């Protein structure tokens, strides 16, 4: 039989055996002594917890708290020493602990920050790397996406090339060392210590080895810098290339110098007049794109790796897939190109005589017209002359050449049109030549010639062209008018050279006993 | 220099970090916190936690609401203040750095 006391712990009444009560009381007193007066709240919390624990003990038939219960509670709560909440003041005065080793500066690396990602963490990773606000990078990407969607491709490439920050180490490296006064100070302190050490240890060997190390480090730095410069160049080349390819395939021909040579709504329209079937044109289009995009993709990919010093090896299936795709595209392009090339293997022409009136004067005037004002509109642009203009149902070729010849007939001019073309065989080549649409008109003494020929799209481009042979009777003159520079070329006669069309306008040519000669050329 | 001293120091900082992290996920009263910390084998005795909670509260990192309990006295439900959240963010960074340091050094 034991005496019991009724106690109030944390607002609850407990019946406790007397010796148990003594133990608890001395425990609480000791604990309390660990805290200062303004930490009374802690004691309240502790008592509340003890009450909670004790309540669990008296569940069921048991009503009195005994010594064992109290000891168990003390075991759970811990000895008074365990309550010690040593603050840093106690330890920081200790000399041993005061020796803090400065963290070595961490080289910043580019990772994808998937913790703060919207899609793949590319933007937030870049933001961390460059230490700028992530919204700026996102804005740039959205801008690029709006610009013909090139941002999407760029994002995909970066998503593939930049590794995800998986481990804590990655995450720390992603952020790199924060640059603040402390870190700068620490840096200089280290340098100072190094110098001191070197001065103290007058060891030649060490000096030499440190010099060698320094040299190696310098070389590595230079190599790294170079690789970065090359990387930046590759990325820029890749991105610029992508823009141009996308723009070009969308029909902005004049962005690439000399491609304005051929004008079409899109690259596909051009392919359609080259290839004999829509299918071949489609195959060619797809493979042209692949053949151009894959190297550009590779440029950006490996460039990014060089710039940000990403060591991870390329995802193998990606490499293989790209390689195979590129191989297939090149092969298919070769095949379709050969198919197209066959169509140019044979030559054929169509001959047409222009009727001339008997009562013409001594001078035949030649003037050039543009029948259709919608054609060759862009002819005055900076990048060279335009050769081909592809419209929805037909295309025009600026391939009209005038050849001056000595006339056999001594009294009358004679003019012949020779339409020529190429084809898979001579018969087809001749048919192609006959399909060339070209009409000259004789108005009095003036021969009006269009500056281009027209071919329907369904008849395809087969290198069609047109020669106008003008036979000049001896002593008579051919005058080239104001606009004759629009012609492709003017041959003085069939065999000798031809003058530049720009210089030929407003000139007179005469058949002399020595041949065809210009009277008033520069 | 005693190993216990170092151990206690290491533990103490981490304990603080863990409590803040725990409370950043949900409000909790001390017993709940204790349960979680015990499950994580971070504390052995419960006494350690009370002074710590109070200190964090006095430092304005934590605050609490009184919530009536069905089985006993009202409980203090602790939650993270705004300052506490900032503090936690800082600790997280430090922890990542420390963890990196350990990984790096132990690989040497």
Short mmCIF file of C-alpha atoms in Angstrom, two decimals, chain A residues 93-463:
data_model
loop_
_atom_site.label_atom_id
_atom_site.label_comp_id
_atom_site.label_asym_id
_atom_site.label_seq_id
_atom_site.Cartn_x
_atom_site.Cartn_y
_atom_site.Cartn_z
CA UNK A 93 34.55 31.38 -28.41
CA UNK A 94 36.31 28.07 -28.67
CA UNK A 95 39.52 28.49 -30.61
CA UNK A 96 39.39 25.08 -32.23
CA UNK A 97 35.98 25.65 -33.69
CA UNK A 98 36.69 29.15 -34.83
CA UNK A 99 38.91 27.84 -37.60
CA UNK A 100 36.55 27.94 -40.51
CA UNK A 101 37.77 26.70 -43.79
CA UNK A 102 36.70 28.85 -46.63
CA UNK A 103 34.65 26.98 -49.13
CA UNK A 104 36.51 26.60 -52.35
CA UNK A 105 34.93 28.59 -55.13
CA UNK A 106 32.53 26.41 -57.01
CA UNK A 107 32.69 26.51 -60.77
CA UNK A 108 29.33 27.39 -62.12
CA UNK A 109 27.79 24.89 -64.52
CA UNK A 110 24.73 24.89 -66.69
CA UNK A 111 21.97 22.57 -65.62
CA UNK A 112 18.26 22.37 -66.17
CA UNK A 113 16.56 23.58 -63.01
CA UNK A 114 13.64 21.17 -62.84
CA UNK A 115 12.70 22.41 -59.36
CA UNK A 116 11.58 25.73 -60.82
CA UNK A 117 10.51 24.57 -64.26
CA UNK A 118 7.56 25.30 -66.48
CA UNK A 119 8.47 22.72 -69.13
CA UNK A 120 11.93 21.27 -68.71
CA UNK A 121 13.73 23.83 -66.57
CA UNK A 122 15.80 25.13 -69.49
CA UNK A 123 14.95 28.77 -68.85
CA UNK A 124 15.38 28.68 -65.10
CA UNK A 125 18.66 26.82 -65.53
CA UNK A 126 19.93 29.47 -67.93
CA UNK A 127 18.74 32.18 -65.56
CA UNK A 128 20.67 30.62 -62.70
CA UNK A 129 23.75 30.27 -64.87
CA UNK A 130 23.73 33.87 -66.00
CA UNK A 131 22.39 35.09 -62.68
CA UNK A 132 19.52 36.96 -64.29
CA UNK A 133 15.80 36.92 -63.69
CA UNK A 134 14.16 33.85 -65.15
CA UNK A 135 11.31 35.88 -66.65
CA UNK A 136 13.82 37.64 -68.90
CA UNK A 137 14.98 34.33 -70.37
CA UNK A 138 11.40 33.11 -70.73
CA UNK A 139 10.50 36.34 -72.49
CA UNK A 140 13.36 35.80 -74.94
CA UNK A 141 12.18 32.29 -75.68
CA UNK A 142 8.60 33.40 -76.24
CA UNK A 143 9.95 36.05 -78.56
CA UNK A 144 11.83 33.41 -80.55
CA UNK A 145 8.76 31.17 -80.62
CA UNK A 146 6.78 34.01 -82.11
CA UNK A 147 9.55 34.39 -84.64
CA UNK A 148 8.48 31.52 -86.87
CA UNK A 149 8.54 29.07 -84.00
CA UNK A 150 12.31 28.81 -84.03
CA UNK A 151 12.26 29.12 -80.24
CA UNK A 152 10.51 25.77 -80.03
CA UNK A 153 13.28 24.01 -81.91
CA UNK A 154 15.90 25.85 -79.90
CA UNK A 155 14.18 24.82 -76.69
CA UNK A 156 14.07 21.18 -77.77
CA UNK A 157 17.78 21.23 -78.59
CA UNK A 158 18.64 22.81 -75.25
CA UNK A 159 16.36 20.37 -73.47
CA UNK A 160 18.34 17.54 -75.02
CA UNK A 161 21.77 19.02 -74.52
CA UNK A 162 21.58 20.44 -71.00
CA UNK A 163 21.59 17.83 -68.26
CA UNK A 164 19.05 18.00 -65.49
CA UNK A 165 20.28 19.03 -62.05
CA UNK A 166 19.59 15.78 -60.24
CA UNK A 167 21.90 15.65 -57.26
CA UNK A 168 22.48 18.27 -54.64
CA UNK A 169 25.96 18.74 -56.01
CA UNK A 170 24.45 19.62 -59.39
CA UNK A 171 22.13 22.11 -57.77
CA UNK A 172 24.94 23.82 -55.95
CA UNK A 173 27.04 23.97 -59.09
CA UNK A 174 24.08 25.28 -61.03
CA UNK A 175 23.98 28.30 -58.75
CA UNK A 176 27.70 28.56 -58.42
CA UNK A 177 29.45 30.64 -55.83
CA UNK A 178 27.67 33.78 -54.85
CA UNK A 179 29.79 36.77 -55.46
CA UNK A 180 29.75 39.04 -52.44
CA UNK A 181 32.21 40.98 -50.37
CA UNK A 182 32.95 37.99 -48.16
CA UNK A 183 33.79 35.66 -50.99
CA UNK A 184 35.97 38.26 -52.64
CA UNK A 185 37.77 38.88 -49.38
CA UNK A 186 38.23 35.17 -48.88
CA UNK A 187 39.61 34.91 -52.37
CA UNK A 188 42.23 37.58 -51.76
CA UNK A 189 43.04 36.15 -48.39
CA UNK A 190 43.80 32.82 -50.04
CA UNK A 191 45.98 34.44 -52.61
CA UNK A 192 47.86 36.28 -49.88
CA UNK A 193 48.39 33.08 -47.95
CA UNK A 194 49.69 31.34 -51.02
CA UNK A 195 52.23 34.06 -51.61
CA UNK A 196 53.32 33.97 -47.98
CA UNK A 197 53.75 30.24 -48.13
CA UNK A 198 55.83 30.48 -51.24
CA UNK A 199 58.05 33.10 -49.68
CA UNK A 200 58.58 31.06 -46.58
CA UNK A 201 59.30 27.81 -48.31
CA UNK A 202 62.28 28.77 -50.38
CA UNK A 203 62.12 25.52 -52.14
CA UNK A 204 63.13 25.81 -55.77
CA UNK A 205 61.49 22.60 -56.79
CA UNK A 206 58.19 23.73 -55.49
CA UNK A 207 58.49 27.00 -57.27
CA UNK A 208 59.24 25.27 -60.53
CA UNK A 209 56.39 22.88 -60.14
CA UNK A 210 54.02 25.69 -59.30
CA UNK A 211 55.23 27.58 -62.36
CA UNK A 212 54.61 24.51 -64.48
CA UNK A 213 51.20 24.15 -62.90
CA UNK A 214 50.51 27.76 -63.64
CA UNK A 215 51.52 27.27 -67.25
CA UNK A 216 49.36 24.18 -67.62
CA UNK A 217 46.47 26.01 -66.07
CA UNK A 218 46.98 28.93 -68.45
CA UNK A 219 46.99 26.57 -71.43
CA UNK A 220 43.83 24.88 -70.20
CA UNK A 221 42.20 28.26 -69.73
CA UNK A 222 43.13 29.32 -73.25
CA UNK A 223 41.87 26.04 -74.72
CA UNK A 224 38.65 26.41 -72.78
CA UNK A 225 38.24 29.97 -73.95
CA UNK A 226 38.80 28.90 -77.55
CA UNK A 227 36.36 26.08 -77.29
CA UNK A 228 33.85 28.57 -75.94
CA UNK A 229 34.42 30.99 -78.77
CA UNK A 230 34.01 28.20 -81.29
CA UNK A 231 30.92 27.07 -79.41
CA UNK A 232 29.41 30.54 -79.55
CA UNK A 233 30.19 30.72 -83.26
CA UNK A 234 28.55 27.35 -83.83
CA UNK A 235 25.43 28.31 -81.92
CA UNK A 236 25.12 31.61 -83.73
CA UNK A 237 25.70 29.93 -87.09
CA UNK A 238 23.13 27.32 -86.23
CA UNK A 239 20.47 29.77 -85.13
CA UNK A 240 21.03 32.14 -88.03
CA UNK A 241 21.01 29.16 -90.39
CA UNK A 242 17.74 27.95 -88.94
CA UNK A 243 16.13 31.34 -89.41
CA UNK A 244 17.24 31.50 -93.01
CA UNK A 245 16.17 27.96 -93.81
CA UNK A 246 12.76 28.47 -92.27
CA UNK A 247 12.30 31.82 -94.00
CA UNK A 248 13.54 30.45 -97.30
CA UNK A 249 11.22 27.50 -97.30
CA UNK A 250 8.38 29.84 -96.49
CA UNK A 251 9.11 31.68 -99.70
CA UNK A 252 11.23 34.61 -98.64
CA UNK A 253 13.69 33.88 -101.43
CA UNK A 254 15.41 37.22 -101.47
CA UNK A 255 16.86 36.86 -97.96
CA UNK A 256 19.66 34.69 -99.29
CA UNK A 257 21.86 36.35 -101.90
CA UNK A 258 21.57 34.91 -105.41
CA UNK A 259 18.60 32.74 -104.56
CA UNK A 260 16.36 35.50 -105.87
CA UNK A 261 17.54 34.12 -109.17
CA UNK A 262 14.47 31.97 -108.86
CA UNK A 263 11.32 33.52 -107.50
CA UNK A 264 8.46 31.40 -106.20
CA UNK A 265 5.86 31.54 -103.45
CA UNK A 266 7.69 28.75 -101.77
CA UNK A 267 10.50 26.35 -102.31
CA UNK A 268 7.93 23.63 -102.94
CA UNK A 269 6.49 25.52 -105.91
CA UNK A 270 9.93 25.48 -107.42
CA UNK A 271 10.35 21.76 -106.79
CA UNK A 272 6.95 21.13 -108.41
CA UNK A 273 8.12 22.52 -111.75
CA UNK A 274 11.39 20.56 -111.55
CA UNK A 275 10.17 17.13 -110.54
CA UNK A 276 7.96 15.12 -112.84
CA UNK A 277 5.49 14.20 -110.11
CA UNK A 278 4.09 15.74 -106.94
CA UNK A 279 5.36 12.78 -104.96
CA UNK A 280 8.95 13.30 -106.06
CA UNK A 281 8.65 17.00 -105.27
CA UNK A 282 7.36 16.19 -101.80
CA UNK A 283 10.14 13.70 -101.17
CA UNK A 284 12.67 16.26 -102.33
CA UNK A 285 11.20 18.98 -100.12
CA UNK A 286 11.17 16.87 -96.96
CA UNK A 287 14.70 15.68 -97.55
CA UNK A 288 16.04 19.11 -98.41
CA UNK A 289 14.72 20.31 -95.08
CA UNK A 290 16.19 17.34 -93.21
CA UNK A 291 19.56 17.64 -94.87
CA UNK A 292 19.76 21.31 -93.94
CA UNK A 293 18.24 21.14 -90.48
CA UNK A 294 20.25 18.22 -89.10
CA UNK A 295 23.66 19.90 -89.45
CA UNK A 296 22.23 23.14 -88.04
CA UNK A 297 20.78 21.17 -85.18
CA UNK A 298 24.18 19.59 -84.61
CA UNK A 299 25.83 23.02 -84.70
CA UNK A 300 23.59 24.38 -81.98
CA UNK A 301 23.82 21.18 -79.99
CA UNK A 302 27.58 20.83 -79.92
CA UNK A 303 28.06 24.59 -79.72
CA UNK A 304 25.94 24.75 -76.59
CA UNK A 305 27.96 21.92 -75.11
CA UNK A 306 31.20 23.76 -75.81
CA UNK A 307 29.98 27.08 -74.48
CA UNK A 308 28.71 25.73 -71.22
CA UNK A 309 31.37 23.06 -70.87
CA UNK A 310 28.82 20.27 -70.63
CA UNK A 311 30.73 17.04 -70.39
CA UNK A 312 27.88 14.54 -70.55
CA UNK A 313 28.06 12.33 -73.58
CA UNK A 314 25.40 12.70 -76.21
CA UNK A 315 22.36 10.54 -75.83
CA UNK A 316 23.29 7.64 -78.09
CA UNK A 317 19.91 6.85 -79.70
CA UNK A 318 19.67 10.52 -80.64
CA UNK A 319 23.05 10.42 -82.36
CA UNK A 320 22.17 7.23 -84.21
CA UNK A 321 18.73 8.47 -85.21
CA UNK A 322 20.10 11.74 -86.54
CA UNK A 323 22.86 9.93 -88.39
CA UNK A 324 20.47 7.47 -90.02
CA UNK A 325 17.99 10.23 -90.87
CA UNK A 326 20.72 12.27 -92.49
CA UNK A 327 21.94 9.25 -94.47
CA UNK A 328 18.46 8.39 -95.68
CA UNK A 329 17.79 11.99 -96.66
CA UNK A 330 20.99 12.28 -98.65
CA UNK A 331 20.27 9.00 -100.45
CA UNK A 332 16.68 9.95 -101.24
CA UNK A 333 17.79 13.36 -102.46
CA UNK A 334 20.35 11.70 -104.70
CA UNK A 335 17.73 9.35 -106.10
CA UNK A 336 15.15 12.04 -106.81
CA UNK A 337 17.83 14.31 -108.24
CA UNK A 338 18.89 11.60 -110.66
CA UNK A 339 15.23 11.06 -111.58
CA UNK A 340 14.98 14.78 -112.27
CA UNK A 341 18.33 14.91 -114.05
CA UNK A 342 17.27 12.27 -116.56
CA UNK A 343 14.65 14.70 -117.81
CA UNK A 344 17.42 17.02 -118.94
CA UNK A 345 19.39 14.46 -120.92
CA UNK A 346 18.27 15.27 -124.46
CA UNK A 347 17.99 18.43 -126.48
CA UNK A 348 15.23 19.48 -128.86
CA UNK A 349 14.20 22.65 -130.64
CA UNK A 350 11.31 24.20 -132.50
CA UNK A 351 11.87 26.56 -135.38
CA UNK A 352 9.53 29.40 -136.38
CA UNK A 353 9.96 32.01 -139.13
CA UNK A 354 8.59 35.50 -138.58
CA UNK A 355 7.01 37.02 -141.64
CA UNK A 356 8.60 40.33 -142.61
CA UNK A 357 7.07 42.88 -144.90
CA UNK A 358 8.84 43.63 -148.17
CA UNK A 359 8.72 47.43 -147.88
CA UNK A 360 10.79 47.92 -144.73
CA UNK A 361 13.37 50.66 -144.45
CA UNK A 362 17.06 50.24 -143.90
CA UNK A 363 16.78 50.04 -140.13
CA UNK A 364 15.09 47.33 -138.08
CA UNK A 365 14.27 48.64 -134.61
CA UNK A 366 14.18 46.22 -131.77
CA UNK A 367 12.32 46.98 -128.56
CA UNK A 368 11.59 44.85 -125.51
CA UNK A 369 8.27 44.68 -123.63
CA UNK A 370 7.03 43.06 -120.44
CA UNK A 371 3.68 41.57 -121.36
CA UNK A 372 2.64 40.70 -117.87
CA UNK A 373 3.43 43.36 -115.24
CA UNK A 374 3.03 40.83 -112.40
CA UNK A 375 6.05 38.90 -113.59
CA UNK A 376 9.61 39.69 -112.53
CA UNK A 377 8.45 42.41 -110.23
CA UNK A 378 11.44 41.91 -108.00
CA UNK A 379 13.90 42.19 -110.80
CA UNK A 380 15.48 45.38 -109.55
CA UNK A 381 16.58 43.92 -106.21
CA UNK A 382 20.21 43.98 -105.13
CA UNK A 383 20.98 40.31 -105.45
CA UNK A 384 21.55 39.73 -109.11
CA UNK A 385 19.13 39.33 -111.95
CA UNK A 386 16.04 37.23 -111.74
CA UNK A 387 15.95 34.28 -114.04
CA UNK A 388 12.79 32.44 -113.18
CA UNK A 389 9.44 33.58 -111.80
CA UNK A 390 7.04 30.86 -110.76
CA UNK A 391 3.34 31.71 -110.62
CA UNK A 392 0.43 29.50 -109.68
CA UNK A 393 -0.15 27.96 -113.11
CA UNK A 394 2.81 29.04 -115.20
CA UNK A 395 6.31 30.27 -114.92
CA UNK A 396 8.42 32.71 -116.86
CA UNK A 397 12.05 32.32 -117.85
CA UNK A 398 14.28 35.18 -118.71
CA UNK A 399 16.13 33.31 -121.38
CA UNK A 400 15.67 35.26 -124.58
CA UNK A 401 18.78 35.71 -126.66
CA UNK A 402 19.20 37.70 -129.83
CA UNK A 403 21.76 36.53 -132.36
CA UNK A 404 22.76 38.82 -135.16
CA UNK A 405 23.76 37.11 -138.40
CA UNK A 406 24.84 38.15 -141.82
CA UNK A 407 21.83 37.81 -144.07
CA UNK A 408 21.97 35.60 -147.10
CA UNK A 409 19.10 37.54 -148.65
CA UNK A 410 20.62 40.84 -149.67
CA UNK A 411 17.47 42.93 -149.54
CA UNK A 412 15.24 41.81 -146.70
CA UNK A 413 15.62 41.21 -142.98
CA UNK A 414 14.61 37.78 -141.85
CA UNK A 415 13.83 36.79 -138.29
CA UNK A 416 13.66 33.28 -136.94
CA UNK A 417 12.59 32.10 -133.51
CA UNK A 418 14.26 29.00 -132.15
CA UNK A 419 12.56 27.62 -129.06
CA UNK A 420 14.60 24.95 -127.40
CA UNK A 421 14.30 22.69 -124.43
CA UNK A 422 15.60 19.52 -122.87
CA UNK A 423 13.74 16.32 -122.21
CA UNK A 424 14.04 12.67 -121.37
CA UNK A 425 14.33 11.89 -125.08
CA UNK A 426 14.54 13.96 -128.24
CA UNK A 427 10.84 13.70 -129.00
CA UNK A 428 9.83 14.92 -125.56
CA UNK A 429 12.50 17.62 -125.70
CA UNK A 430 10.99 18.88 -128.94
CA UNK A 431 7.48 18.79 -127.49
CA UNK A 432 8.77 20.77 -124.53
CA UNK A 433 10.26 23.30 -126.93
CA UNK A 434 6.94 23.62 -128.75
CA UNK A 435 5.18 24.26 -125.45
CA UNK A 436 7.18 27.44 -124.96
CA UNK A 437 4.85 30.42 -125.27
CA UNK A 438 6.43 33.37 -127.01
CA UNK A 439 5.08 35.91 -129.45
CA UNK A 440 6.91 38.63 -131.30
CA UNK A 441 5.13 41.41 -133.08
CA UNK A 442 6.23 43.53 -135.99
CA UNK A 443 4.92 47.09 -135.85
CA UNK A 444 6.11 48.92 -138.90
CA UNK A 445 9.87 48.94 -138.63
CA UNK A 446 9.90 47.84 -135.01
CA UNK A 447 10.17 44.28 -133.85
CA UNK A 448 8.61 44.00 -130.42
CA UNK A 449 10.03 41.17 -128.37
CA UNK A 450 8.97 40.12 -124.87
CA UNK A 451 11.86 39.79 -122.42
CA UNK A 452 10.87 36.34 -121.24
CA UNK A 453 9.26 33.12 -122.32
CA UNK A 454 6.36 31.51 -120.56
CA UNK A 455 5.82 27.82 -119.84
CA UNK A 456 2.84 26.26 -118.14
CA UNK A 457 3.68 24.61 -114.83
CA UNK A 458 2.28 21.28 -115.99
CA UNK A 459 4.88 21.24 -118.76
CA UNK A 460 7.65 21.53 -116.14
CA UNK A 461 10.93 23.36 -116.26
CA UNK A 462 13.25 21.63 -118.68
CA UNK A 463 15.82 24.32 -119.34
#
